[in-house]
Amino acid sequence: MDVEPLRERAAQFLQFQVDGNFRKAFDLVSEDSKDFYFSIAKNRIQSFKIDEVTYSDDLSKATVRATTSRRQLVAGHEFEIPGLAADLWKIEDGKWMWYHDPKQDTAVPFFAGLI
C-alpha cells in the first residue's frame, strides 16, 4: 500500500495546527466528526514529526502517530513541551479524512486519585 497520500494529508493537517489555521484543518475532518472537531479546544503546536502509520486490516482506516512540541509559559518562563499525537484517519469519498471515534475516549474521574 502506498502510504504517501495519507502521510501527506496528515502532514498537511498537522501543519495547519502549527500555523494556527484550524479552519483549513476543518476541511480535512470527516463529515461525522465535524461537530466534535468544531467544539474541542485547539492549541497550536510548534513542530511535528510523523513517526508511524498503522493501517486497519481492510486498509480503510489508519492511525497516524506523531511527535509534537508546544510552547508553555510557566511562571514567566517559556518551555518547549514534547507530546505525542495519535490521530485517526479513514477513507471518505476517496480521500483520507481525520476522524474522532468516541468509543476510544477514556476518562478518569477527578476523584479517582483521591480514593
Tab-separated table of N, CA, C and O in Angstrom:
chain	number	residue	atom	x	y	z
A	1	MET	N	0.844	-1.188	0.000
A	1	MET	CA	0.000	0.000	0.000
A	1	MET	C	0.881	1.239	0.000
A	1	MET	O	1.853	1.319	0.742
A	2	ASP	N	0.518	2.191	-0.797
A	2	ASP	CA	1.232	3.460	-0.872
A	2	ASP	C	0.814	4.332	0.318
A	2	ASP	O	-0.327	4.754	0.410
A	3	VAL	N	1.752	4.582	1.226
A	3	VAL	CA	1.421	5.350	2.430
A	3	VAL	C	1.559	6.849	2.223
A	3	VAL	O	1.162	7.628	3.073
A	4	GLU	N	2.096	7.256	1.092
A	4	GLU	CA	2.335	8.686	0.875
A	4	GLU	C	1.072	9.543	0.883
A	4	GLU	O	1.080	10.616	1.471
A	5	PRO	N	-0.041	9.145	0.239
A	5	PRO	CA	-1.223	10.009	0.286
A	5	PRO	C	-1.679	10.308	1.717
A	5	PRO	O	-2.012	11.452	2.038
A	6	LEU	N	-1.682	9.305	2.588
A	6	LEU	CA	-2.091	9.545	3.968
A	6	LEU	C	-1.039	10.364	4.702
A	6	LEU	O	-1.373	11.312	5.431
A	7	ARG	N	0.223	10.049	4.544
A	7	ARG	CA	1.281	10.837	5.201
A	7	ARG	C	1.199	12.310	4.790
A	7	ARG	O	1.336	13.197	5.632
A	8	GLU	N	0.992	12.559	3.501
A	8	GLU	CA	0.889	13.946	3.027
A	8	GLU	C	-0.323	14.645	3.617
A	8	GLU	O	-0.247	15.798	4.035
A	9	ARG	N	-1.443	13.946	3.686
A	9	ARG	CA	-2.680	14.520	4.232
A	9	ARG	C	-2.518	14.791	5.734
A	9	ARG	O	-2.911	15.851	6.219
A	10	ALA	N	-1.933	13.846	6.462
A	10	ALA	CA	-1.711	14.023	7.894
A	10	ALA	C	-0.727	15.157	8.151
A	10	ALA	O	-0.916	15.964	9.077
A	11	ALA	N	0.318	15.253	7.337
A	11	ALA	CA	1.287	16.346	7.481
A	11	ALA	C	0.617	17.690	7.224
A	11	ALA	O	0.884	18.673	7.926
A	12	GLN	N	-0.263	17.737	6.244
A	12	GLN	CA	-0.997	18.972	5.961
A	12	GLN	C	-1.866	19.353	7.165
A	12	GLN	O	-1.886	20.511	7.591
A	13	PHE	N	-2.575	18.389	7.731
A	13	PHE	CA	-3.430	18.618	8.900
A	13	PHE	C	-2.601	19.138	10.073
A	13	PHE	O	-2.970	20.125	10.722
A	14	LEU	N	-1.469	18.502	10.331
A	14	LEU	CA	-0.604	18.927	11.437
A	14	LEU	C	0.022	20.288	11.169
A	14	LEU	O	0.184	21.101	12.088
A	15	GLN	N	0.368	20.570	9.927
A	15	GLN	CA	0.929	21.884	9.605
A	15	GLN	C	-0.098	22.983	9.865
A	15	GLN	O	0.254	24.074	10.322
A	16	PHE	N	-1.361	22.707	9.607
A	16	PHE	CA	-2.402	23.684	9.937
A	16	PHE	C	-2.442	23.939	11.445
A	16	PHE	O	-2.739	25.048	11.883
A	17	GLN	N	-2.120	22.920	12.265
A	17	GLN	CA	-2.063	23.099	13.717
A	17	GLN	C	-0.876	23.999	14.086
A	17	GLN	O	-0.963	24.817	14.998
A	18	VAL	N	0.230	23.834	13.385
A	18	VAL	CA	1.399	24.694	13.602
A	18	VAL	C	1.061	26.136	13.222
A	18	VAL	O	1.366	27.076	13.960
A	19	ASP	N	0.406	26.298	12.096
A	19	ASP	CA	0.072	27.631	11.588
A	19	ASP	C	-1.074	28.288	12.350
A	19	ASP	O	-1.303	29.489	12.195
A	20	GLY	N	-1.794	27.505	13.149
A	20	GLY	CA	-2.966	28.032	13.839
A	20	GLY	C	-4.135	28.241	12.893
A	20	GLY	O	-5.067	28.975	13.188
A	21	ASN	N	-4.113	27.563	11.750
A	21	ASN	CA	-5.170	27.709	10.759
A	21	ASN	C	-6.149	26.538	10.904
A	21	ASN	O	-6.198	25.633	10.068
A	22	PHE	N	-6.927	26.587	11.984
A	22	PHE	CA	-7.823	25.489	12.307
A	22	PHE	C	-9.003	25.407	11.333
A	22	PHE	O	-9.598	24.353	11.167
A	23	ARG	N	-9.317	26.499	10.668
A	23	ARG	CA	-10.389	26.490	9.672
A	23	ARG	C	-9.992	25.615	8.480
A	23	ARG	O	-10.789	24.839	7.969
A	24	LYS	N	-8.755	25.726	8.038
A	24	LYS	CA	-8.304	24.880	6.923
A	24	LYS	C	-8.219	23.420	7.361
A	24	LYS	O	-8.524	22.516	6.582
A	25	ALA	N	-7.811	23.175	8.610
A	25	ALA	CA	-7.769	21.807	9.124
A	25	ALA	C	-9.170	21.196	9.127
A	25	ALA	O	-9.349	20.004	8.863
A	26	PHE	N	-10.180	22.030	9.407
A	26	PHE	CA	-11.575	21.582	9.435
A	26	PHE	C	-11.970	20.930	8.109
A	26	PHE	O	-12.767	19.997	8.077
A	27	ASP	N	-11.403	21.404	7.019
A	27	ASP	CA	-11.706	20.841	5.703
A	27	ASP	C	-11.192	19.418	5.535
A	27	ASP	O	-11.596	18.724	4.604
A	28	LEU	N	-10.302	18.980	6.413
A	28	LEU	CA	-9.750	17.620	6.364
A	28	LEU	C	-10.423	16.690	7.373
A	28	LEU	O	-9.966	15.569	7.591
A	29	VAL	N	-11.495	17.162	8.001
A	29	VAL	CA	-12.210	16.392	9.021
A	29	VAL	C	-13.401	15.691	8.376
A	29	VAL	O	-14.135	16.293	7.581
A	30	SER	N	-13.602	14.416	8.732
A	30	SER	CA	-14.723	13.651	8.167
A	30	SER	C	-16.047	14.283	8.586
A	30	SER	O	-16.153	14.930	9.629
A	31	GLU	N	-17.040	14.077	7.762
A	31	GLU	CA	-18.355	14.684	7.989
A	31	GLU	C	-18.914	14.319	9.367
A	31	GLU	O	-19.463	15.170	10.060
A	32	ASP	N	-18.759	13.059	9.791
A	32	ASP	CA	-19.336	12.635	11.066
A	32	ASP	C	-18.545	13.115	12.282
A	32	ASP	O	-18.966	12.902	13.414
A	33	SER	N	-17.426	13.785	12.076
A	33	SER	CA	-16.612	14.287	13.193
A	33	SER	C	-16.511	15.809	13.214
A	33	SER	O	-15.843	16.368	14.076
A	34	LYS	N	-17.154	16.479	12.281
A	34	LYS	CA	-17.044	17.941	12.193
A	34	LYS	C	-17.562	18.639	13.449
A	34	LYS	O	-16.928	19.572	13.935
A	35	ASP	N	-18.703	18.202	14.006
A	35	ASP	CA	-19.229	18.824	15.225
A	35	ASP	C	-18.245	18.654	16.378
A	35	ASP	O	-18.007	19.585	17.144
A	36	PHE	N	-17.668	17.457	16.498
A	36	PHE	CA	-16.688	17.220	17.556
A	36	PHE	C	-15.481	18.134	17.379
A	36	PHE	O	-15.067	18.810	18.320
A	37	TYR	N	-14.914	18.169	16.185
A	37	TYR	CA	-13.736	18.991	15.932
A	37	TYR	C	-14.030	20.465	16.209
A	37	TYR	O	-13.227	21.170	16.810
A	38	PHE	N	-15.186	20.924	15.779
A	38	PHE	CA	-15.567	22.320	15.972
A	38	PHE	C	-15.634	22.667	17.455
A	38	PHE	O	-15.253	23.765	17.863
A	39	SER	N	-16.089	21.726	18.299
A	39	SER	CA	-16.333	22.007	19.713
A	39	SER	C	-15.102	21.882	20.614
A	39	SER	O	-15.116	22.403	21.724
A	40	ILE	N	-14.049	21.209	20.168
A	40	ILE	CA	-12.898	20.988	21.051
A	40	ILE	C	-11.960	22.194	21.063
A	40	ILE	O	-11.898	22.960	20.105
A	41	ALA	N	-11.245	22.342	22.179
A	41	ALA	CA	-10.212	23.381	22.267
A	41	ALA	C	-9.085	23.027	21.303
A	41	ALA	O	-8.724	21.856	21.155
A	42	LYS	N	-8.570	24.031	20.654
A	42	LYS	CA	-7.488	23.812	19.695
A	42	LYS	C	-6.261	24.585	20.147
A	42	LYS	O	-6.339	25.777	20.405
A	43	ASN	N	-5.164	23.892	20.240
A	43	ASN	CA	-3.909	24.506	20.662
A	43	ASN	C	-2.879	24.358	19.556
A	43	ASN	O	-2.730	23.283	18.983
A	44	ARG	N	-2.189	25.443	19.297
A	44	ARG	CA	-1.130	25.391	18.283
A	44	ARG	C	0.017	24.519	18.767
A	44	ARG	O	0.338	24.493	19.946
A	45	ILE	N	0.623	23.831	17.837
A	45	ILE	CA	1.860	23.119	18.126
A	45	ILE	C	2.982	23.871	17.429
A	45	ILE	O	2.748	24.652	16.514
A	46	GLN	N	4.194	23.674	17.889
A	46	GLN	CA	5.348	24.348	17.296
A	46	GLN	C	5.961	23.544	16.168
A	46	GLN	O	6.460	24.096	15.206
A	47	SER	N	5.915	22.222	16.332
A	47	SER	CA	6.512	21.355	15.323
A	47	SER	C	5.918	19.956	15.447
A	47	SER	O	5.267	19.636	16.450
A	48	PHE	N	6.166	19.140	14.437
A	48	PHE	CA	5.705	17.756	14.455
A	48	PHE	C	6.610	16.905	13.588
A	48	PHE	O	7.298	17.408	12.706
A	49	LYS	N	6.590	15.620	13.863
A	49	LYS	CA	7.286	14.628	13.043
A	49	LYS	C	6.414	13.388	13.033
A	49	LYS	O	6.094	12.840	14.096
A	50	ILE	N	5.999	12.964	11.861
A	50	ILE	CA	5.195	11.745	11.759
A	50	ILE	C	6.117	10.552	11.980
A	50	ILE	O	7.112	10.388	11.287
A	51	ASP	N	5.767	9.761	12.983
A	51	ASP	CA	6.604	8.627	13.371
A	51	ASP	C	6.163	7.314	12.748
A	51	ASP	O	6.992	6.496	12.362
A	52	GLU	N	4.834	7.111	12.676
A	52	GLU	CA	4.343	5.794	12.273
A	52	GLU	C	2.925	5.909	11.725
A	52	GLU	O	2.122	6.697	12.216
A	53	VAL	N	2.632	5.098	10.723
A	53	VAL	CA	1.279	4.965	10.191
A	53	VAL	C	0.907	3.491	10.285
A	53	VAL	O	1.634	2.635	9.782
A	54	THR	N	-0.213	3.208	10.957
A	54	THR	CA	-0.690	1.839	11.113
A	54	THR	C	-2.067	1.735	10.474
A	54	THR	O	-2.969	2.492	10.833
A	55	TYR	N	-2.224	0.803	9.542
A	55	TYR	CA	-3.470	0.647	8.807
A	55	TYR	C	-4.322	-0.474	9.393
A	55	TYR	O	-3.784	-1.457	9.916
A	56	SER	N	-5.652	-0.345	9.251
A	56	SER	CA	-6.559	-1.430	9.602
A	56	SER	C	-6.381	-2.557	8.589
A	56	SER	O	-5.788	-2.365	7.525
A	57	ASP	N	-6.924	-3.729	8.905
A	57	ASP	CA	-6.766	-4.886	8.026
A	57	ASP	C	-7.323	-4.639	6.623
A	57	ASP	O	-6.763	-5.104	5.641
A	58	ASP	N	-8.426	-3.898	6.534
A	58	ASP	CA	-9.024	-3.657	5.215
A	58	ASP	C	-8.515	-2.374	4.558
A	58	ASP	O	-8.996	-1.970	3.495
A	59	LEU	N	-7.541	-1.715	5.181
A	59	LEU	CA	-6.882	-0.519	4.652
A	59	LEU	C	-7.811	0.689	4.486
A	59	LEU	O	-7.494	1.627	3.765
A	60	SER	N	-8.943	0.688	5.182
A	60	SER	CA	-9.882	1.804	5.079
A	60	SER	C	-9.725	2.810	6.218
A	60	SER	O	-10.284	3.902	6.164
A	61	LYS	N	-8.976	2.424	7.249
A	61	LYS	CA	-8.732	3.300	8.395
A	61	LYS	C	-7.263	3.191	8.774
A	61	LYS	O	-6.589	2.226	8.429
A	62	ALA	N	-6.803	4.205	9.501
A	62	ALA	CA	-5.396	4.199	9.920
A	62	ALA	C	-5.227	5.082	11.149
A	62	ALA	O	-6.047	5.959	11.428
A	63	THR	N	-4.147	4.835	11.857
A	63	THR	CA	-3.726	5.691	12.959
A	63	THR	C	-2.376	6.273	12.589
A	63	THR	O	-1.471	5.539	12.185
A	64	VAL	N	-2.278	7.589	12.700
A	64	VAL	CA	-1.024	8.282	12.415
A	64	VAL	C	-0.471	8.780	13.737
A	64	VAL	O	-1.100	9.584	14.424
A	65	ARG	N	0.689	8.261	14.103
A	65	ARG	CA	1.343	8.675	15.351
A	65	ARG	C	2.433	9.688	15.013
A	65	ARG	O	3.219	9.480	14.098
A	66	ALA	N	2.439	10.774	15.794
A	66	ALA	CA	3.403	11.841	15.549
A	66	ALA	C	3.944	12.363	16.872
A	66	ALA	O	3.257	12.349	17.890
A	67	THR	N	5.177	12.817	16.835
A	67	THR	CA	5.776	13.527	17.957
A	67	THR	C	5.573	15.012	17.691
A	67	THR	O	5.823	15.484	16.583
A	68	THR	N	5.099	15.719	18.706
A	68	THR	CA	4.833	17.147	18.563
A	68	THR	C	5.553	17.913	19.660
A	68	THR	O	6.047	17.323	20.617
A	69	SER	N	5.604	19.232	19.517
A	69	SER	CA	6.099	20.072	20.609
A	69	SER	C	5.222	21.311	20.679
A	69	SER	O	4.704	21.785	19.668
A	70	ARG	N	5.051	21.791	21.895
A	70	ARG	CA	4.266	23.002	22.171
A	70	ARG	C	5.099	23.902	23.066
A	70	ARG	O	5.970	23.445	23.784
A	71	ARG	N	4.778	25.165	23.059
A	71	ARG	CA	5.399	26.098	23.999
A	71	ARG	C	4.413	26.356	25.128
A	71	ARG	O	3.229	26.561	24.886
A	72	GLN	N	4.920	26.342	26.334
A	72	GLN	CA	4.092	26.553	27.519
A	72	GLN	C	4.758	27.600	28.391
A	72	GLN	O	5.956	27.509	28.659
A	73	LEU	N	4.000	28.578	28.829
A	73	LEU	CA	4.514	29.612	29.709
A	73	LEU	C	4.231	29.199	31.154
A	73	LEU	O	3.074	28.991	31.532
A	74	VAL	N	5.295	29.056	31.947
A	74	VAL	CA	5.173	28.664	33.349
A	74	VAL	C	5.987	29.637	34.180
A	74	VAL	O	7.204	29.769	33.988
A	75	ALA	N	5.319	30.329	35.085
A	75	ALA	CA	5.974	31.272	35.995
A	75	ALA	C	6.876	32.249	35.234
A	75	ALA	O	7.998	32.533	35.648
A	76	GLY	N	6.378	32.739	34.122
A	76	GLY	CA	7.119	33.730	33.353
A	76	GLY	C	8.216	33.175	32.468
A	76	GLY	O	8.919	33.930	31.813
A	77	HIS	N	8.368	31.866	32.451
A	77	HIS	CA	9.388	31.239	31.606
A	77	HIS	C	8.707	30.346	30.573
A	77	HIS	O	7.777	29.618	30.890
A	78	GLU	N	9.211	30.421	29.361
A	78	GLU	CA	8.636	29.617	28.290
A	78	GLU	C	9.409	28.308	28.160
A	78	GLU	O	10.640	28.300	28.141
A	79	PHE	N	8.674	27.213	28.105
A	79	PHE	CA	9.257	25.889	27.963
A	79	PHE	C	8.689	25.225	26.723
A	79	PHE	O	7.529	25.432	26.377
A	80	GLU	N	9.499	24.410	26.080
A	80	GLU	CA	9.019	23.591	24.977
A	80	GLU	C	8.637	22.233	25.559
A	80	GLU	O	9.457	21.568	26.206
A	81	ILE	N	7.395	21.840	25.353
A	81	ILE	CA	6.858	20.616	25.923
A	81	ILE	C	6.643	19.601	24.802
A	81	ILE	O	5.870	19.858	23.873
A	82	PRO	N	7.312	18.442	24.875
A	82	PRO	CA	7.089	17.419	23.851
A	82	PRO	C	5.743	16.734	24.078
A	82	PRO	O	5.222	16.705	25.195
A	83	GLY	N	5.189	16.187	23.024
A	83	GLY	CA	3.924	15.468	23.128
A	83	GLY	C	3.816	14.403	22.067
A	83	GLY	O	4.653	14.319	21.166
A	84	LEU	N	2.805	13.592	22.211
A	84	LEU	CA	2.528	12.543	21.235
A	84	LEU	C	1.106	12.722	20.733
A	84	LEU	O	0.210	13.056	21.502
A	85	ALA	N	0.908	12.506	19.473
A	85	ALA	CA	-0.429	12.569	18.882
A	85	ALA	C	-0.704	11.239	18.199
A	85	ALA	O	0.184	10.660	17.577
A	86	ALA	N	-1.910	10.758	18.352
A	86	ALA	CA	-2.350	9.549	17.655
A	86	ALA	C	-3.670	9.902	16.988
A	86	ALA	O	-4.733	9.808	17.588
A	87	ASP	N	-3.587	10.363	15.753
A	87	ASP	CA	-4.767	10.806	15.020
A	87	ASP	C	-5.352	9.657	14.212
A	87	ASP	O	-4.623	8.869	13.606
A	88	LEU	N	-6.672	9.599	14.198
A	88	LEU	CA	-7.393	8.573	13.444
A	88	LEU	C	-7.791	9.127	12.086
A	88	LEU	O	-8.242	10.278	11.977
A	89	TRP	N	-7.643	8.303	11.056
A	89	TRP	CA	-7.960	8.689	9.683
A	89	TRP	C	-8.767	7.575	9.040
A	89	TRP	O	-8.599	6.405	9.367
A	90	LYS	N	-9.659	7.970	8.130
A	90	LYS	CA	-10.428	6.987	7.376
A	90	LYS	C	-10.676	7.517	5.971
A	90	LYS	O	-10.622	8.723	5.720
A	91	ILE	N	-10.955	6.587	5.078
A	91	ILE	CA	-11.277	6.948	3.700
A	91	ILE	C	-12.737	7.399	3.658
A	91	ILE	O	-13.628	6.694	4.127
A	92	GLU	N	-12.947	8.587	3.106
A	92	GLU	CA	-14.303	9.115	2.925
A	92	GLU	C	-14.345	9.779	1.550
A	92	GLU	O	-13.561	10.695	1.293
A	93	ASP	N	-15.222	9.300	0.712
A	93	ASP	CA	-15.324	9.808	-0.661
A	93	ASP	C	-13.966	9.791	-1.376
A	93	ASP	O	-13.603	10.740	-2.079
A	94	GLY	N	-13.206	8.720	-1.148
A	94	GLY	CA	-11.935	8.541	-1.839
A	94	GLY	C	-10.761	9.326	-1.277
A	94	GLY	O	-9.669	9.290	-1.851
A	95	LYS	N	-10.959	10.041	-0.151
A	95	LYS	CA	-9.881	10.836	0.455
A	95	LYS	C	-9.686	10.433	1.906
A	95	LYS	O	-10.642	10.056	2.593
A	96	TRP	N	-8.449	10.547	2.377
A	96	TRP	CA	-8.166	10.322	3.792
A	96	TRP	C	-8.662	11.520	4.585
A	96	TRP	O	-8.316	12.659	4.278
A	97	MET	N	-9.493	11.245	5.602
A	97	MET	CA	-10.068	12.291	6.438
A	97	MET	C	-9.820	11.966	7.905
A	97	MET	O	-9.965	10.820	8.340
A	98	TRP	N	-9.472	12.996	8.688
A	98	TRP	CA	-9.303	12.858	10.134
A	98	TRP	C	-10.672	12.587	10.743
A	98	TRP	O	-11.679	13.134	10.293
A	99	TYR	N	-10.710	11.721	11.752
A	99	TYR	CA	-11.989	11.490	12.427
A	99	TYR	C	-11.779	11.205	13.907
A	99	TYR	O	-10.677	10.910	14.359
A	100	HIS	N	-12.875	11.319	14.633
A	100	HIS	CA	-12.892	11.051	16.065
A	100	HIS	C	-13.770	9.837	16.308
A	100	HIS	O	-14.873	9.747	15.773
A	101	ASP	N	-13.285	8.902	17.116
A	101	ASP	CA	-14.056	7.719	17.497
A	101	ASP	C	-14.346	7.807	18.986
A	101	ASP	O	-13.456	7.568	19.807
A	102	PRO	N	-15.584	8.171	19.384
A	102	PRO	CA	-15.888	8.332	20.810
A	102	PRO	C	-15.707	7.043	21.611
A	102	PRO	O	-15.501	7.097	22.819
A	103	LYS	N	-15.732	5.891	20.949
A	103	LYS	CA	-15.514	4.632	21.664
A	103	LYS	C	-14.087	4.517	22.188
A	103	LYS	O	-13.816	3.731	23.076
A	104	GLN	N	-13.185	5.297	21.616
A	104	GLN	CA	-11.790	5.248	22.062
A	104	GLN	C	-11.480	6.297	23.128
A	104	GLN	O	-10.355	6.360	23.604
A	105	ASP	N	-12.459	7.121	23.485
A	105	ASP	CA	-12.256	8.109	24.539
A	105	ASP	C	-12.125	7.401	25.884
A	105	ASP	O	-12.854	6.449	26.160
A	106	THR	N	-11.214	7.876	26.674
A	106	THR	CA	-11.086	7.361	28.027
A	106	THR	C	-11.157	8.537	28.970
A	106	THR	O	-10.586	9.590	28.715
A	107	ALA	N	-11.853	8.355	30.049
A	107	ALA	CA	-11.990	9.423	31.046
A	107	ALA	C	-11.711	8.840	32.423
A	107	ALA	O	-12.174	7.753	32.760
A	108	VAL	N	-10.936	9.553	33.180
A	108	VAL	CA	-10.642	9.156	34.553
A	108	VAL	C	-11.349	10.154	35.447
A	108	VAL	O	-11.111	11.360	35.326
A	109	PRO	N	-12.247	9.689	36.316
A	109	PRO	CA	-12.936	10.624	37.198
A	109	PRO	C	-11.941	11.443	38.018
A	109	PRO	O	-10.902	10.924	38.445
A	110	PHE	N	-12.254	12.703	38.246
A	110	PHE	CA	-11.392	13.604	39.003
A	110	PHE	C	-11.029	13.048	40.355
A	110	PHE	O	-9.912	13.139	40.815
A	111	PHE	N	-11.974	12.418	41.000
A	111	PHE	CA	-11.756	11.934	42.364
A	111	PHE	C	-11.083	10.567	42.419
A	111	PHE	O	-10.785	10.073	43.496
A	112	ALA	N	-10.779	9.956	41.297
A	112	ALA	CA	-10.200	8.615	41.278
A	112	ALA	C	-8.891	8.546	42.064
A	112	ALA	O	-8.611	7.563	42.733
A	113	GLY	N	-8.086	9.582	41.984
A	113	GLY	CA	-6.812	9.564	42.698
A	113	GLY	C	-6.936	9.877	44.180
A	113	GLY	O	-5.978	9.759	44.934
A	114	LEU	N	-8.128	10.255	44.602
A	114	LEU	CA	-8.323	10.637	45.995
A	114	LEU	C	-8.793	9.478	46.853
A	114	LEU	O	-8.853	9.588	48.066
A	115	ILE	N	-9.138	8.370	46.226
A	115	ILE	CA	-9.679	7.225	46.976
A	115	ILE	C	-8.553	6.355	47.475
A	115	ILE	O	-7.587	6.116	46.873
